[in-house]
Coordinates of C-alpha atoms and ligand atoms in Angstrom, one line a residue:
Chain A
X1286 CA -36.8 18.6 19.4
X1287 CA -34.2 15.9 17.8
X1288 CA -30.9 16.5 16.7
X1289 CA -30.1 16.5 12.7
X1290 CA -28.1 13.1 12.2
X1291 CA -25.4 15.5 10.3
X1292 CA -24.8 17.2 13.7
X1293 CA -24.4 14.0 15.9
X1294 CA -20.8 13.3 17.0
X1295 CA -18.9 11.0 14.8
X1296 CA -18.5 7.6 16.6
X1297 CA -15.3 6.7 17.7
X1298 CA -13.4 3.5 16.4
X1299 CA -13.6 2.3 19.5
X1300 CA -16.8 2.9 20.3
X1301 CA -17.7 1.3 17.7
X1302 CA -15.7 -1.9 18.6
X1303 CA -17.7 -1.5 22.0
X1304 CA -20.6 -2.1 19.7
X1305 CA -20.2 -4.7 17.4
X1306 CA -18.8 -6.9 20.9
X1307 CA -22.0 -5.8 22.3
X1308 CA -24.3 -7.0 19.6
X1309 CA -22.2 -10.2 19.2
X1310 CA -23.1 -10.7 23.0
X1311 CA -26.7 -10.2 22.3
X1312 CA -27.1 -12.6 19.6
X1313 CA -25.0 -15.2 21.5
X1314 CA -27.6 -15.0 24.4
X1315 CA -30.4 -15.0 21.9
X1316 CA -28.8 -18.0 20.0
X1317 CA -28.6 -19.8 23.3
X1318 CA -32.1 -19.1 24.3
X1319 CA -33.1 -21.4 21.0
X1320 CA -30.1 -23.6 21.6
X1321 CA -30.7 -24.7 25.9
X1322 CA -34.3 -25.2 25.2
X1323 CA -33.9 -27.1 22.0
X1324 CA -31.0 -29.4 24.1
X1325 CA -33.4 -30.1 27.0
X1326 CA -35.9 -30.7 25.0
X1327 CA -34.1 -33.4 23.3
X1328 CA -33.2 -35.0 26.5
X1329 CA -36.2 -35.0 27.7
X1330 CA -37.4 -36.8 24.7
X1331 CA -34.7 -39.4 25.4
X1332 CA -35.7 -39.4 28.6
X1333 CA -39.8 -40.3 27.6
X1334 CA -38.3 -42.8 25.2
X1335 CA -36.7 -44.2 27.8
X1336 CA -39.5 -44.7 30.1
X1337 CA -41.4 -45.8 27.2
X1338 CA -39.0 -48.5 26.6
X1339 CA -38.1 -49.6 30.2
X1340 CA -41.6 -48.9 31.8
X1341 CA -42.0 -49.2 35.8
X1342 CA -38.3 -49.3 36.3
X1343 CA -37.7 -45.9 34.9
X1344 CA -40.2 -44.6 37.3
X1345 CA -39.9 -43.4 41.0
X1346 CA -43.6 -44.7 41.4
X1347 CA -44.7 -47.8 43.2
X1348 CA -47.4 -49.9 44.1
X1349 CA -48.2 -47.8 47.1
X1350 CA -47.4 -44.5 45.7
X1351 CA -48.7 -45.0 42.1
X1352 CA -49.2 -41.2 40.9
X1353 CA -45.8 -39.5 40.5
X1354 CA -44.1 -36.5 39.0
X1355 CA -45.4 -37.2 35.6
X1356 CA -49.0 -36.6 37.2
X1357 CA -48.2 -33.5 39.1
X1358 CA -46.7 -32.0 35.8
X1359 CA -49.7 -33.2 34.1
X1360 CA -51.9 -31.3 36.5
X1361 CA -49.8 -28.5 36.2
X1362 CA -49.9 -28.0 32.7
X1363 CA -53.1 -28.7 32.4
X1364 CA -54.2 -26.5 34.9
X1365 CA -51.6 -23.5 33.9
X1366 CA -53.4 -23.6 30.4
X1367 CA -56.6 -23.6 31.9
X1368 CA -55.8 -20.4 33.9
X1369 CA -54.4 -18.5 30.8
X1370 CA -57.4 -19.4 28.9
X1371 CA -59.5 -18.4 31.5
X1372 CA -57.7 -15.0 31.8
X1373 CA -57.7 -14.4 27.8
X1374 CA -61.6 -15.3 27.5
X1375 CA -62.3 -13.2 30.7
X1376 CA -60.3 -10.4 29.3
X1377 CA -62.0 -10.3 26.0
X1378 CA -65.9 -10.9 27.5
X1379 CA -65.0 -8.2 30.2
X1380 CA -63.1 -5.9 27.9
X1381 CA -60.2 -5.5 29.9
X1382 CA -57.9 -3.1 27.8
X1383 CA -54.9 -3.0 30.0
X1384 CA -54.3 -6.6 29.0
X1385 CA -55.6 -6.8 25.4
X1386 CA -52.1 -6.7 24.2
X1387 CA -51.7 -10.0 26.1
X1388 CA -54.9 -11.9 25.5
X1389 CA -54.0 -14.0 22.1
X1390 CA -50.7 -14.6 23.2
X1391 CA -52.5 -16.3 26.4
X1392 CA -54.6 -18.3 24.0
X1393 CA -51.4 -19.4 21.9
X1394 CA -49.4 -20.4 25.0
X1395 CA -52.6 -22.2 26.6
X1396 CA -52.7 -24.7 23.4
X1397 CA -48.9 -24.9 23.7
X1398 CA -49.2 -25.8 27.5
X1399 CA -51.7 -28.4 27.0
X1400 CA -49.9 -30.1 24.5
X1401 CA -46.7 -30.4 26.5
X1402 CA -49.2 -31.8 29.5
X1403 CA -51.0 -34.6 27.0
X1404 CA -47.4 -35.5 26.1
X1405 CA -46.2 -35.9 29.8
X1406 CA -49.3 -37.7 30.3
X1407 CA -48.8 -40.2 27.8
X1408 CA -45.2 -40.7 28.4
X1409 CA -46.3 -41.7 32.0
X1410 CA -48.8 -44.4 30.5
X1411 CA -46.4 -45.6 28.8
X1412 CA -48.0 -46.7 25.5
X1413 CA -49.1 -43.2 24.1
X1414 CA -51.7 -45.0 21.8
X1415 CA -53.4 -45.8 24.8
X1416 CA -55.1 -42.9 25.4
X1417 CA -57.1 -43.6 22.1
X1418 CA -59.2 -46.2 24.5
X1419 CA -60.9 -43.6 26.5
X1420 CA -62.2 -42.3 23.3
X1421 CA -63.5 -45.9 21.8
X1422 CA -64.3 -47.4 25.3
X1423 CA -66.0 -44.6 27.8
X1424 CA -66.7 -45.4 31.4
X1425 CA -69.1 -42.5 32.1
X1426 CA -68.7 -42.8 35.8
X1427 CA -65.0 -42.4 35.7
X1428 CA -63.3 -38.9 36.8
X1429 CA -60.2 -39.3 34.4
X1430 CA -62.7 -40.0 31.5
X1431 CA -64.6 -36.8 31.7
X1432 CA -61.3 -35.0 32.7
X1433 CA -59.8 -36.4 29.6
X1434 CA -62.6 -35.9 27.3
X1435 CA -63.3 -32.1 28.2
X1436 CA -59.6 -31.4 28.1
X1437 CA -59.7 -33.3 24.8
X1438 CA -62.5 -30.9 23.0
X1439 CA -60.8 -27.6 25.0
X1440 CA -57.9 -28.5 23.1
X1441 CA -59.9 -28.4 19.7
X1442 CA -62.1 -25.4 21.0
X1443 CA -58.8 -23.6 21.7
X1444 CA -57.4 -23.7 18.2
X1445 CA -60.3 -22.9 16.6
X1446 CA -60.5 -19.8 18.7
X1447 CA -56.9 -18.7 17.8
X1448 CA -57.7 -19.7 14.3
X1449 CA -61.1 -17.4 14.5
X1450 CA -58.4 -14.5 15.5
X1451 CA -55.7 -14.9 13.2
X1452 CA -58.1 -14.7 10.2
X1453 CA -60.1 -11.7 11.9
X1454 CA -63.1 -13.5 12.2
X1455 CA -64.0 -11.5 15.4
X1456 CA -67.7 -12.2 16.2
X1457 CA -67.0 -15.9 15.5
X1458 CA -63.9 -15.5 18.2
X1459 CA -66.5 -13.6 20.6
X1460 CA -68.3 -16.7 20.8
X1461 CA -65.3 -19.2 21.0
X1462 CA -64.5 -17.1 24.3
X1463 CA -67.3 -17.8 25.8
X1464 CA -67.3 -21.8 25.1
X1465 CA -63.7 -22.0 25.6
X1466 CA -64.2 -20.4 29.5
X1467 CA -67.2 -22.9 30.1
X1468 CA -65.0 -25.8 29.0
X1469 CA -62.2 -24.5 31.0
X1470 CA -64.0 -24.5 34.2
X1471 CA -65.4 -27.6 33.4
X1472 CA -62.1 -29.0 32.8
X1473 CA -60.1 -27.9 35.6
X1474 CA -62.6 -28.4 38.7
X1475 CA -63.1 -32.2 36.6
X1476 CA -59.8 -32.5 37.1
X1477 CA -59.7 -31.5 40.8
X1478 CA -62.6 -34.3 41.0
X1479 CA -60.6 -36.9 39.9
X1480 CA -59.0 -36.7 43.1
X1481 CA -62.1 -35.4 44.8
X1482 CA -63.9 -38.7 43.9
X1483 CA -61.3 -41.1 45.7
X1484 CA -63.1 -42.2 49.1
X1485 CA -60.1 -44.3 50.0
X1486 CA -57.7 -41.1 50.4
X1487 CA -59.4 -38.9 52.9
X1488 CA -56.9 -36.2 52.2
X1489 CA -58.3 -35.9 48.7
X1490 CA -61.7 -36.8 49.3
X1491 CA -64.3 -34.0 48.8
X1492 CA -65.1 -31.1 46.8
X1493 CA -61.9 -28.8 48.3
X1494 CA -59.3 -29.6 45.4
X1495 CA -62.1 -28.9 42.6
X1496 CA -62.6 -24.9 44.0
X1497 CA -58.6 -24.9 44.8
X1498 CA -57.6 -26.1 41.3
X1499 CA -59.8 -23.7 39.8
X1500 CA -58.1 -20.7 41.8
X1501 CA -55.3 -21.5 41.7
X1502 CA -55.2 -22.1 37.9
X1503 CA -56.2 -18.2 37.3
X1504 CA -53.2 -17.9 39.8
X1505 CA -50.8 -19.7 37.6
X1506 CA -52.5 -17.9 34.6
X1507 CA -51.5 -14.6 35.7
X1508 CA -48.2 -15.5 36.8
X1509 CA -47.4 -16.6 33.2
X1510 CA -49.0 -13.8 31.7
X1511 CA -46.7 -11.5 34.1
X1512 CA -43.6 -13.3 32.8
X1513 CA -44.7 -12.8 29.3
X1514 CA -45.6 -9.1 29.6
X1515 CA -42.6 -8.7 31.0
X1516 CA -40.1 -9.9 28.3
X1517 CA -42.2 -8.3 25.6
X1518 CA -41.8 -5.1 26.9
X1519 CA -38.3 -5.5 26.8
X1520 CA -38.6 -6.0 23.2
X1521 CA -40.9 -3.3 22.3
X1522 CA -40.7 0.8 22.1
X1523 CA -43.5 3.3 22.3
X1524 CA -47.1 2.6 22.6
X1525 CA -46.7 -1.5 22.5
X1526 CA -44.0 -1.1 25.1
X1527 CA -46.0 0.7 27.5
X1528 CA -49.3 -1.3 26.5
X1529 CA -47.0 -4.1 28.2
X1530 CA -46.0 -2.6 31.0
X1531 CA -49.4 -1.4 31.9
X1532 CA -50.7 -5.1 31.5
X1533 CA -48.0 -6.3 33.3
X1534 CA -49.1 -4.0 36.4
X1535 CA -52.7 -5.2 36.2
X1536 CA -51.9 -8.9 36.6
X1537 CA -49.7 -8.7 39.0
X1538 CA -52.2 -6.7 41.3
X1539 CA -54.6 -10.1 40.4
X1540 CA -51.7 -12.3 41.1
X1541 CA -51.5 -10.6 44.5
X1542 CA -55.3 -11.1 45.3
X1543 CA -55.0 -15.1 44.3
X1544 CA -51.7 -15.2 46.3
X1545 CA -54.1 -14.1 49.3
X1546 CA -56.9 -16.4 48.5
X1547 CA -54.3 -19.4 47.8
X1548 CA -53.0 -18.6 51.3
X1549 CA -56.3 -18.6 53.0
X1550 CA -57.6 -21.8 51.4
X1551 CA -54.2 -23.6 52.5
X1552 CA -54.6 -22.7 55.9
X1553 CA -57.8 -24.3 55.9
X1554 CA -57.5 -27.0 54.3
X1555 CA -54.6 -27.8 56.9
X1556 CA -56.4 -26.9 59.9
X1557 CA -59.1 -28.9 58.9
X1558 CA -57.3 -32.0 57.9
X1559 CA -55.8 -31.9 61.2
X1560 CA -58.7 -31.0 63.5
X1561 CA -60.0 -34.4 65.1
X1562 CA -57.3 -36.2 64.0
X1563 CA -58.7 -38.7 61.5
X1564 CA -55.6 -40.6 60.9
X1565 CA -55.0 -40.8 57.1
X1566 CA -56.2 -37.1 57.1
X1567 CA -54.1 -36.1 59.6
X1568 CA -51.1 -37.8 58.4
X1569 CA -51.0 -36.9 55.0
X1570 CA -51.0 -33.4 56.2
X1571 CA -48.4 -34.0 58.8
X1572 CA -46.3 -35.6 55.9
X1573 CA -46.4 -31.8 54.6
X1574 CA -45.9 -30.3 57.7
X1575 CA -43.1 -32.1 58.8
X1576 CA -42.6 -35.0 57.1
X1577 CA -41.2 -35.9 53.6
X1578 CA -42.7 -33.0 52.1
X1579 CA -41.9 -30.5 54.5
X1580 CA -39.5 -29.1 52.1
X1581 CA -41.6 -28.9 49.3
X1582 CA -44.4 -27.6 51.3
X1583 CA -42.7 -24.7 53.5
X1584 CA -39.7 -23.8 51.5
X1585 CA -41.3 -23.9 47.9
X1586 CA -45.1 -23.9 48.3
X1587 CA -45.7 -21.3 50.8
X1588 CA -42.0 -19.6 50.8
X1589 CA -41.5 -19.4 47.3
X1590 CA -45.3 -20.0 46.2
X1591 CA -47.1 -17.3 48.1
X1592 CA -44.7 -15.1 50.8
X1593 CA -41.9 -14.1 48.6
X1594 CA -44.1 -12.9 45.8
X1595 CA -46.6 -11.3 47.7
X1596 CA -43.7 -9.2 49.5
X1597 CA -42.4 -8.1 46.4
X1598 CA -45.9 -7.2 45.0
X1599 CA -46.6 -4.9 47.5
X1600 CA -43.2 -4.0 48.1
X1601 CA -43.1 -2.6 44.5
X1602 CA -46.8 -1.7 44.8
X1603 CA -47.2 -3.4 42.1
X1604 CA -45.5 -0.6 39.9
X1605 CA -41.9 -2.1 40.1
X1606 CA -42.1 -4.3 36.8
X1607 CA -39.0 -6.1 38.0
X1608 CA -40.4 -6.9 41.3
X1609 CA -43.2 -8.1 39.4
X1610 CA -41.4 -10.5 37.0
X1611 CA -39.6 -11.7 40.6
X1612 CA -42.9 -11.9 41.9
X1613 CA -44.4 -14.1 39.0
X1614 CA -41.2 -16.2 38.6
X1615 CA -41.3 -17.5 42.4
X1616 CA -44.7 -18.3 42.3
X1617 CA -44.6 -20.0 39.1
X1618 CA -41.8 -22.1 40.9
X1619 CA -44.1 -22.4 44.3
X1620 CA -46.9 -23.6 41.9
X1621 CA -45.0 -26.5 40.3
X1622 CA -44.4 -27.9 44.0
X1623 CA -47.8 -26.8 45.2
X1624 CA -49.1 -29.6 42.3
X1625 CA -46.3 -31.9 43.3
X1626 CA -47.1 -32.0 47.1
X1627 CA -51.0 -32.3 46.1
X1628 CA -50.4 -35.5 44.3
X1629 CA -48.0 -36.9 46.3
X1630 CA -49.2 -36.2 49.7
X1631 CA -52.6 -38.3 49.1
X1632 CA -50.5 -41.3 48.5
X1633 CA -47.8 -41.2 51.1
X1634 CA -50.4 -43.1 53.8
X1635 CA -51.3 -46.2 52.3
X1636 CA -54.7 -46.5 52.3
X1637 CA -55.2 -50.5 53.0
X1638 CA -53.2 -50.6 56.2
X1639 CA -54.7 -53.6 57.2
X1640 CA -52.4 -55.3 59.2
X1641 CA -53.3 -54.2 63.4
X1642 CA -50.4 -55.5 64.9
X1643 CA -47.6 -54.0 62.6
X1644 CA -49.6 -51.0 61.2
X1645 CA -47.8 -49.0 58.6
X1646 CA -46.0 -46.4 60.1
X1647 CA -44.3 -43.1 58.8
X1648 CA -44.7 -42.6 55.1
X1649 CA -44.8 -44.4 51.6
X1650 CA -41.5 -43.8 50.0
X1651 CA -41.2 -41.6 46.9
X1652 CA -38.7 -39.6 45.1
X1653 CA -38.7 -38.7 41.2
X1654 CA -36.5 -40.7 39.2
X1655 CA -34.4 -38.5 37.0
X1656 CA -36.3 -39.4 33.7
X1657 CA -39.4 -38.2 35.4
X1658 CA -37.5 -35.0 36.0
X1659 CA -35.9 -34.8 32.7
X1660 CA -39.4 -35.2 31.0
X1661 CA -40.7 -32.4 32.8
X1662 CA -37.9 -30.1 32.2
X1663 CA -38.3 -31.6 28.5
X1664 CA -41.9 -30.4 28.6
X1665 CA -41.2 -26.7 29.8
X1666 CA -38.5 -26.5 27.2
X1667 CA -40.9 -27.5 24.4
X1668 CA -43.3 -25.1 25.5
X1669 CA -40.5 -21.8 25.5
X1670 CA -39.5 -23.2 21.8
X1671 CA -42.9 -23.6 20.5
X1672 CA -43.7 -20.4 22.1
X1673 CA -41.2 -18.5 20.3
X1674 CA -42.0 -20.2 16.7
X1675 CA -45.6 -19.4 17.6
X1676 CA -44.5 -15.4 18.2
X1677 CA -42.6 -15.5 15.2
X1678 CA -44.7 -16.9 12.7
X1679 CA -48.5 -15.8 14.0
X1680 CA -50.0 -12.0 14.2
X1681 CA -50.8 -11.8 17.7
X1682 CA -51.4 -8.3 18.3
Chain B
X549 CA -80.7 -66.2 39.9
X550 CA -77.0 -65.4 38.4
X551 CA -73.8 -66.5 40.9
X552 CA -72.1 -64.9 43.3
X553 CA -68.6 -65.9 43.8
X554 CA -67.3 -65.3 47.2
X555 CA -64.7 -66.4 50.0
X556 CA -65.5 -66.9 53.8
X557 CA -62.4 -66.8 55.7
X558 CA -62.3 -69.4 58.9
X559 CA -59.9 -67.1 60.7
X560 CA -59.4 -69.3 63.2
X561 CA -57.6 -72.0 60.7
X562 CA -55.4 -69.8 59.3
X563 CA -51.8 -70.7 60.5
X564 CA -50.0 -67.6 58.6
X565 CA -47.9 -70.0 56.8
X566 CA -48.4 -68.3 53.2
X567 CA -49.1 -71.3 50.9
X568 CA -51.9 -69.3 49.6
X569 CA -49.3 -66.7 48.4
X570 CA -47.1 -69.2 46.9
X571 CA -49.8 -71.2 45.2
X572 CA -50.8 -67.9 43.5
X573 CA -47.4 -66.6 42.4
X574 CA -46.8 -70.2 40.7
X575 CA -50.7 -70.3 39.0
X576 CA -50.7 -66.9 37.8
X577 CA -47.1 -66.3 37.3
X578 CA -47.3 -63.1 39.5
X579 CA -44.0 -61.0 39.1
X580 CA -41.6 -60.9 41.4
X581 CA -41.7 -58.9 44.6
X582 CA -45.6 -58.2 44.0
X583 CA -48.4 -60.4 45.3
X584 CA -52.3 -60.8 44.7
X585 CA -53.1 -62.0 48.2
X586 CA -51.7 -61.6 51.7
X587 CA -52.2 -62.1 55.6
X588 CA -52.6 -59.6 57.8
X589 CA -53.0 -59.9 61.6
X590 CA -55.7 -58.5 63.8
X591 CA -55.5 -57.3 67.2
X592 CA -54.5 -59.6 70.3
X593 CA -57.3 -61.9 72.2
X594 CA -57.1 -62.6 75.8
X595 CA -55.3 -61.1 78.7
X596 CA -51.3 -61.9 79.8
X597 CA -49.9 -64.8 79.4
X598 CA -53.1 -66.6 77.1
X599 CA -52.4 -64.1 74.2
X600 CA -53.4 -65.3 71.0
X601 CA -53.6 -63.1 67.5
X602 CA -55.8 -63.8 64.5
X603 CA -54.3 -64.1 60.9
X604 CA -56.8 -62.6 58.2
X605 CA -56.3 -64.1 54.7
X606 CA -56.8 -61.4 52.1
X607 CA -57.1 -60.6 48.5
X608 CA -59.0 -58.5 46.1
X609 CA -62.6 -58.1 47.7
X610 CA -64.1 -58.4 44.3
X611 CA -66.4 -55.4 45.9
X612 CA -69.9 -55.3 44.7
X613 CA -69.5 -51.3 44.9
X614 CA -65.7 -51.5 43.7
X615 CA -64.3 -48.3 43.3
X616 CA -62.0 -49.6 40.9
X617 CA -64.6 -50.1 38.4
X618 CA -66.0 -46.7 39.1
X619 CA -63.3 -44.8 38.3
X620 CA -61.8 -47.1 35.3
X621 CA -61.9 -44.5 32.4
X622 CA -62.1 -47.5 29.9
X623 CA -64.2 -50.1 31.5
X624 CA -60.9 -52.4 31.7
X625 CA -61.9 -52.9 35.2
X626 CA -65.5 -54.8 35.5
X627 CA -67.7 -56.6 37.6
X628 CA -68.8 -59.6 36.1
X629 CA -72.4 -61.3 36.2
X630 CA -70.6 -64.1 38.7
X631 CA -69.5 -61.2 40.8
X632 CA -65.6 -61.6 39.7
X633 CA -64.2 -58.1 39.3
X634 CA -62.2 -58.7 36.4
X635 CA -59.1 -56.4 34.0
X636 CA -59.5 -56.5 30.4
X637 CA -55.7 -56.0 29.7
X638 CA -56.4 -55.2 26.0
X639 CA -58.7 -52.2 27.2
X640 CA -56.4 -51.1 30.5
X641 CA -54.4 -48.1 29.7
X642 CA -52.1 -48.0 32.7
X643 CA -53.3 -44.9 34.1
X644 CA -53.1 -46.9 37.6
X645 CA -56.8 -44.8 38.9
X646 CA -58.0 -48.0 40.5
X647 CA -54.7 -48.8 42.3
X648 CA -55.1 -44.9 43.6
X649 CA -58.5 -45.6 44.5
X650 CA -58.9 -49.0 45.6
X651 CA -59.2 -48.8 49.8
X652 CA -58.0 -52.3 50.5
X653 CA -54.5 -51.7 48.1
X654 CA -55.3 -55.0 46.3
X655 CA -53.4 -54.1 43.0
X656 CA -50.2 -54.1 41.6
X657 CA -48.7 -52.8 38.7
X658 CA -47.6 -55.5 36.6
X659 CA -44.1 -54.7 34.8
X660 CA -44.3 -56.5 31.8
X661 CA -48.0 -56.2 30.8
X662 CA -48.3 -52.5 31.7
X663 CA -51.5 -53.1 33.5
X664 CA -53.0 -52.6 36.5
X665 CA -53.3 -56.2 37.8
X666 CA -55.1 -58.3 40.9
X667 CA -56.9 -61.9 41.9
X668 CA -58.9 -62.6 39.4
X669 CA -60.7 -65.6 41.9
X670 CA -58.5 -68.0 39.4
X671 CA -61.4 -67.6 36.9
X672 CA -59.6 -69.7 34.4
X673 CA -59.9 -72.8 37.2
X674 CA -63.3 -71.5 37.6
X675 CA -64.2 -72.6 34.4
X676 CA -62.6 -76.0 34.4
X677 CA -64.9 -76.4 37.6
X678 CA -61.8 -76.1 40.1
X679 CA -61.4 -74.1 42.7
X680 CA -59.0 -70.7 42.9
X681 CA -55.7 -72.2 43.8
X682 CA -55.0 -70.6 47.1
X683 CA -58.3 -72.1 48.5
X684 CA -57.1 -75.5 47.0
X685 CA -53.6 -75.4 48.6
X686 CA -54.5 -73.5 51.9
X687 CA -53.2 -76.2 54.6
X688 CA -55.8 -74.9 57.3
X689 CA -58.5 -74.8 55.2
X690 CA -59.1 -71.5 56.0
X691 CA -60.3 -70.0 52.5
X692 CA -63.5 -71.2 51.4
X693 CA -64.9 -70.5 48.2
X694 CA -68.2 -70.8 46.7
X695 CA -71.3 -69.0 45.2
X696 CA -73.4 -66.5 48.0
X697 CA -76.1 -66.8 46.1
X698 CA -76.7 -70.6 46.2
X699 CA -78.4 -71.3 50.0
X700 CA -76.7 -74.5 49.8
X701 CA -73.3 -73.8 49.3
X702 CA -70.8 -74.2 52.1
X703 CA -70.2 -70.6 52.0
X704 CA -73.6 -69.6 52.5
X705 CA -74.1 -72.1 55.3
X706 CA -71.2 -70.7 57.3
X707 CA -72.6 -67.0 56.7
X708 CA -75.8 -68.0 57.8
X709 CA -74.9 -69.9 61.0
X710 CA -72.2 -67.5 62.3
X711 CA -71.4 -64.2 62.9
X712 CA -69.4 -62.4 60.2
X713 CA -67.4 -59.1 59.2
X714 CA -66.1 -57.6 56.3
X715 CA -63.0 -55.3 56.2
X716 CA -63.3 -51.7 56.1
X717 CA -67.2 -51.4 55.8
X718 CA -67.0 -47.5 56.2
X719 CA -66.1 -47.7 52.7
X720 CA -69.1 -49.1 51.2
X721 CA -67.3 -51.2 49.1
X722 CA -69.7 -54.1 50.1
X723 CA -66.7 -56.9 49.6
X724 CA -67.6 -60.6 48.9
X725 CA -64.9 -61.5 51.0
X726 CA -66.6 -62.3 55.0
X727 CA -64.6 -62.9 57.9
X728 CA -65.9 -65.5 60.8
X729 CA -64.0 -64.8 63.8
X730 CA -65.6 -67.3 66.3
X731 CA -63.5 -70.0 67.5
X732 CA -65.0 -73.3 68.2
X733 CA -64.2 -75.2 71.5
X734 CA -61.0 -76.8 71.7
X735 CA -60.6 -79.3 68.9
X736 CA -63.6 -79.1 67.6
X737 CA -65.3 -77.3 64.3
X738 CA -67.5 -74.4 63.3
X739 CA -69.1 -76.4 60.4
Ligands
SF4_1788 S1 -60.8 -55.1 46.5 FE1 -60.0 -52.9 45.5 S2 -59.1 -53.9 43.1 FE2 -60.6 -55.6 44.5 S3 -62.6 -55.2 43.5 FE3 -62.8 -54.1 45.6 S4 -61.8 -51.9 45.0 FE4 -61.5 -53.0 43.2
SF4_1789 S1 -55.3 -48.6 35.2 FE1 -56.1 -49.7 33.5 S2 -58.0 -51.1 35.0 FE2 -56.9 -49.4 36.5 S3 -58.3 -47.7 36.3 FE3 -56.8 -47.2 34.4 S4 -57.5 -48.1 33.0 FE4 -58.6 -49.2 34.2

């Protein structure tokens, strides 16, 4: 039985003061959650403009390592977008009740993340408008052409899907779930094939990355949705809060399964690349194991990306919300490095290496420039800001 | 039959003077720190103390099955009728896919034009009836240029007469640069 308002003890002046202080503190935090990403986005835009203006000079890339952090960031964002979409579509198609409350939000996030991905790619190209040539002058044997085109169509399809959901056209939305699921699988595996089709880079060549990227796409999607559900359950009370908490536990379970799968895939990739000592494959793998990528690989990709989240989810039996949040955040940090390692490791061993007398030993150099890093931080800040604005204006339940 | 331009490198004639590199830099205004052609070294020949080393002049192999052409999303890189693998700067979006895909690391990124650039076989000189600058300038006469489809051309005759090889044949790129590793008798000539 609730206590009648008149019988509640009157708040003492000190208590009221305390309350006001807390409120002030809260609104300061709230304000900073807008201001900090806005500032970082601004810095990211400046860095992006610097790259467009200064070109190669502003990048850490070279002729030996032509693809750097910005390409890795594009892969990261495009793949996370696909993962979110796959989760949303599968959730709707398979009627996973426990996840319902996050599914529309996943689509909004997918759209925003893909826009951020395209912006990153356009920055790397130097001339953002150059992307248009891909449409007007197609080469159908190019992996990048297929990847870019499918992702372009996919972005439009995602917007249509969100529009259908927003306007209550549920039957049409249901068709879109299937269409976007197919597009997500096609786009993501195609992105893997951009690397897999290159014969000159044995570490990349083959179907492995198409499969790996598909599986890790779902993993990154689940990690993002877990973080999102955690944030939402803090704000919401009653039924809605419970719904977020329940979906958070479900996505964490899924995350744990995918972490194990990714661990197994990584183990066999490393083992098969070392086995037999095929030079370029072996060297690229050694770059990860004990070369220039050892810290990003062991500490971030494996440690923070796989081991820590798995331990956290298992320790909390996927029931402890804060453990699940930490696990998702940790795996997201790992995923950033996972994409970086994949893109860079394939290039650290020069393809040509034609001089027998002075064969290139060791590894090519690549370190991201500060502008590249700022663009990536700006892209992530854009995602946070745009999502918050979307959450404010759209009906996402 | 259409032309198929290519190079035959008479390896024994290369003295590693790098004049071809200098000529190319000047002719094609290659940006500082970049190069369209190179000299690499093969393994040692002979037994100590009578050792020698072969120098292999190289540049874009103008592959018949060019990975850079297959991967280019806009068709900016294309194989022309006459065998030249050319880059259309207007269409190049600077994605660098060709650079990643070339097994010979033959391309560089042009910092001002912001395109993936490489050897063009001096097509502007060919149009004027001249040979590529690296061939004209080659001190030892190691670089031989011509139409591989013309049975009477010097390149065709050399290839008919002598054993030759291409670089990285396992890549399946079918290069248009052939290397003749044979050496003539002391003071002699291969032709
Ligand atoms: S050598 Fe490289 S750049 Fe030249 S045609 Fe072959 S793949 Fe293309
Ligand atoms: S950098 Fe230019 S030439 Fe090379 S693949 Fe991209 S668009 Fe084609």
